[in-house]
PDB file of C-alpha atoms in Angstrom:
ATOM      1  CA  UNK A   1      -2.310  -3.172 -23.863  1.00  0.00           C
ATOM      2  CA  UNK A   2       1.380  -3.643 -23.818  1.00  0.00           C
ATOM      3  CA  UNK A   3       1.122   0.012 -22.146  1.00  0.00           C
ATOM      4  CA  UNK A   4      -1.341  -1.069 -19.555  1.00  0.00           C
ATOM      5  CA  UNK A   5       0.672  -4.118 -18.584  1.00  0.00           C
ATOM      6  CA  UNK A   6       3.798  -1.843 -18.526  1.00  0.00           C
ATOM      7  CA  UNK A   7       1.934   0.543 -15.831  1.00  0.00           C
ATOM      8  CA  UNK A   8       1.152  -2.676 -13.743  1.00  0.00           C
ATOM      9  CA  UNK A   9       4.550  -3.801 -13.406  1.00  0.00           C
ATOM     10  CA  UNK A  10       6.085  -0.217 -13.055  1.00  0.00           C
ATOM     11  CA  UNK A  11       3.689   0.617 -10.161  1.00  0.00           C
ATOM     12  CA  UNK A  12       5.325  -1.924  -7.749  1.00  0.00           C
ATOM     13  CA  UNK A  13       8.740  -0.644  -8.429  1.00  0.00           C
ATOM     14  CA  UNK A  14       7.721   2.900  -8.109  1.00  0.00           C
ATOM     15  CA  UNK A  15       6.055   2.310  -4.936  1.00  0.00           C
ATOM     16  CA  UNK A  16       9.076   0.450  -3.600  1.00  0.00           C
ATOM     17  CA  UNK A  17      11.354   3.111  -4.605  1.00  0.00           C
ATOM     18  CA  UNK A  18       9.455   5.852  -3.079  1.00  0.00           C
ATOM     19  CA  UNK A  19       8.802   3.898   0.096  1.00  0.00           C
ATOM     20  CA  UNK A  20      12.088   3.102   1.030  1.00  0.00           C
ATOM     21  CA  UNK A  21      13.283   5.853   2.900  1.00  0.00           C
ATOM     22  CA  UNK A  22      10.282   6.549   4.756  1.00  0.00           C
ATOM     23  CA  UNK A  23      10.350   2.999   5.545  1.00  0.00           C
ATOM     24  CA  UNK A  24      13.617   2.750   6.988  1.00  0.00           C
ATOM     25  CA  UNK A  25      12.849   5.978   8.902  1.00  0.00           C
ATOM     26  CA  UNK A  26       9.631   4.391  10.257  1.00  0.00           C
ATOM     27  CA  UNK A  27      11.267   1.114  11.330  1.00  0.00           C
ATOM     28  CA  UNK A  28      13.645   3.316  13.475  1.00  0.00           C
ATOM     29  CA  UNK A  29      10.579   4.825  14.703  1.00  0.00           C
ATOM     30  CA  UNK A  30       8.126   2.085  15.616  1.00  0.00           C
ATOM     31  CA  UNK A  31      10.423  -0.713  15.809  1.00  0.00           C
ATOM     32  CA  UNK A  32      11.601  -3.814  13.895  1.00  0.00           C
ATOM     33  CA  UNK A  33       9.046  -6.341  14.884  1.00  0.00           C
ATOM     34  CA  UNK A  34       6.297  -3.835  14.242  1.00  0.00           C
ATOM     35  CA  UNK A  35       7.433  -2.803  10.793  1.00  0.00           C
ATOM     36  CA  UNK A  36       7.747  -6.529   9.885  1.00  0.00           C
ATOM     37  CA  UNK A  37       3.985  -7.204  10.593  1.00  0.00           C
ATOM     38  CA  UNK A  38       2.730  -3.926   9.291  1.00  0.00           C
ATOM     39  CA  UNK A  39       4.795  -4.645   6.259  1.00  0.00           C
ATOM     40  CA  UNK A  40       3.379  -8.179   5.667  1.00  0.00           C
ATOM     41  CA  UNK A  41      -0.080  -6.844   6.607  1.00  0.00           C
ATOM     42  CA  UNK A  42      -0.105  -4.384   3.906  1.00  0.00           C
ATOM     43  CA  UNK A  43       1.384  -6.753   1.455  1.00  0.00           C
ATOM     44  CA  UNK A  44      -1.518  -9.118   2.324  1.00  0.00           C
ATOM     45  CA  UNK A  45      -4.259  -6.449   1.492  1.00  0.00           C
ATOM     46  CA  UNK A  46      -2.167  -5.223  -1.732  1.00  0.00           C
ATOM     47  CA  UNK A  47      -2.105  -9.075  -3.089  1.00  0.00           C
ATOM     48  CA  UNK A  48      -5.950  -9.450  -2.046  1.00  0.00           C
ATOM     49  CA  UNK A  49      -6.476  -6.140  -3.933  1.00  0.00           C
ATOM     50  CA  UNK A  50      -4.647  -7.664  -7.083  1.00  0.00           C
ATOM     51  CA  UNK A  51      -6.825 -10.900  -6.583  1.00  0.00           C
ATOM     52  CA  UNK A  52      -9.858  -8.800  -6.655  1.00  0.00           C
ATOM     53  CA  UNK A  53      -9.495  -6.055  -8.773  1.00  0.00           C
ATOM     54  CA  UNK A  54     -11.902  -5.188 -11.872  1.00  0.00           C
ATOM     55  CA  UNK A  55     -10.134  -2.383 -13.427  1.00  0.00           C
ATOM     56  CA  UNK A  56      -6.751  -1.499 -14.306  1.00  0.00           C
ATOM     57  CA  UNK A  57      -7.026   1.625 -12.198  1.00  0.00           C
ATOM     58  CA  UNK A  58      -7.741  -0.961  -9.041  1.00  0.00           C
ATOM     59  CA  UNK A  59      -4.887  -3.303 -10.146  1.00  0.00           C
ATOM     60  CA  UNK A  60      -2.547  -0.333 -10.477  1.00  0.00           C
ATOM     61  CA  UNK A  61      -3.653   0.874  -6.796  1.00  0.00           C
ATOM     62  CA  UNK A  62      -3.175  -2.930  -5.549  1.00  0.00           C
ATOM     63  CA  UNK A  63       0.453  -2.862  -7.146  1.00  0.00           C
ATOM     64  CA  UNK A  64       1.397   0.304  -5.256  1.00  0.00           C
ATOM     65  CA  UNK A  65       0.108  -0.920  -2.063  1.00  0.00           C
ATOM     66  CA  UNK A  66       1.995  -4.134  -2.370  1.00  0.00           C
ATOM     67  CA  UNK A  67       5.049  -2.305  -3.465  1.00  0.00           C
ATOM     68  CA  UNK A  68       4.749  -0.132  -0.178  1.00  0.00           C
ATOM     69  CA  UNK A  69       4.550  -3.077   2.022  1.00  0.00           C
ATOM     70  CA  UNK A  70       7.415  -4.679   0.403  1.00  0.00           C
ATOM     71  CA  UNK A  71       9.335  -1.817   1.285  1.00  0.00           C
ATOM     72  CA  UNK A  72       8.218  -1.607   5.092  1.00  0.00           C
ATOM     73  CA  UNK A  73       8.834  -5.771   5.358  1.00  0.00           C
ATOM     74  CA  UNK A  74      12.430  -5.245   3.526  1.00  0.00           C
ATOM     75  CA  UNK A  75      13.475  -2.474   5.819  1.00  0.00           C
ATOM     76  CA  UNK A  76      12.498  -4.148   9.110  1.00  0.00           C
ATOM     77  CA  UNK A  77      14.027  -7.602   8.045  1.00  0.00           C
ATOM     78  CA  UNK A  78      17.329  -5.563   6.756  1.00  0.00           C
ATOM     79  CA  UNK A  79      17.786  -3.758   9.770  1.00  0.00           C
ATOM     80  CA  UNK A  80      16.893  -6.756  12.002  1.00  0.00           C
ATOM     81  CA  UNK A  81      19.697  -8.679  10.367  1.00  0.00           C
ATOM     82  CA  UNK A  82      22.129  -5.534  10.693  1.00  0.00           C
ATOM     83  CA  UNK A  83      21.287  -5.559  14.573  1.00  0.00           C
ATOM     84  CA  UNK A  84      22.303  -9.021  15.020  1.00  0.00           C
ATOM     85  CA  UNK A  85      25.150  -9.119  12.808  1.00  0.00           C
ATOM     86  CA  UNK A  86      28.871  -8.205  13.430  1.00  0.00           C
ATOM     87  CA  UNK A  87      31.139  -6.514  11.065  1.00  0.00           C
ATOM     88  CA  UNK A  88      32.954  -9.748  10.636  1.00  0.00           C
ATOM     89  CA  UNK A  89      29.722 -11.614   9.306  1.00  0.00           C
ATOM     90  CA  UNK A  90      27.399  -9.011   8.112  1.00  0.00           C
ATOM     91  CA  UNK A  91      28.129  -9.614   4.317  1.00  0.00           C
ATOM     92  CA  UNK A  92      27.348 -13.063   4.506  1.00  0.00           C
ATOM     93  CA  UNK A  93      24.496 -12.668   6.762  1.00  0.00           C
ATOM     94  CA  UNK A  94      22.961  -9.874   4.422  1.00  0.00           C
ATOM     95  CA  UNK A  95      23.897 -11.986   1.246  1.00  0.00           C
ATOM     96  CA  UNK A  96      20.330 -13.618  -0.066  1.00  0.00           C
ATOM     97  CA  UNK A  97      21.939 -16.890  -0.731  1.00  0.00           C
ATOM     98  CA  UNK A  98      24.890 -17.211   1.736  1.00  0.00           C
ATOM     99  CA  UNK A  99      26.312 -20.688   1.541  1.00  0.00           C
ATOM    100  CA  UNK A 100      29.310 -21.954   3.102  1.00  0.00           C
TER     101      UNK A 100
END
């Protein structure tokens, strides 16, 4: 139904919203590279769960897990870029499609 579709789609956004701040704190605690690897692993498990889901609840849980993984992955990537950039080129480096 439309409501079930809404649950599945919003689960990712909700978990990403909830996971962003804890992921950023964890990046400072465990390091950028470790969080990039962990986030990618969690996203992989979430995607496998989506492919193997046999019920709505399983699908929503897999989407929640994927959102948490993306939070960790993006927090690690953003902080890594912030570390290697300077104030003069930070905006260009942070832009997703920076072109010269």
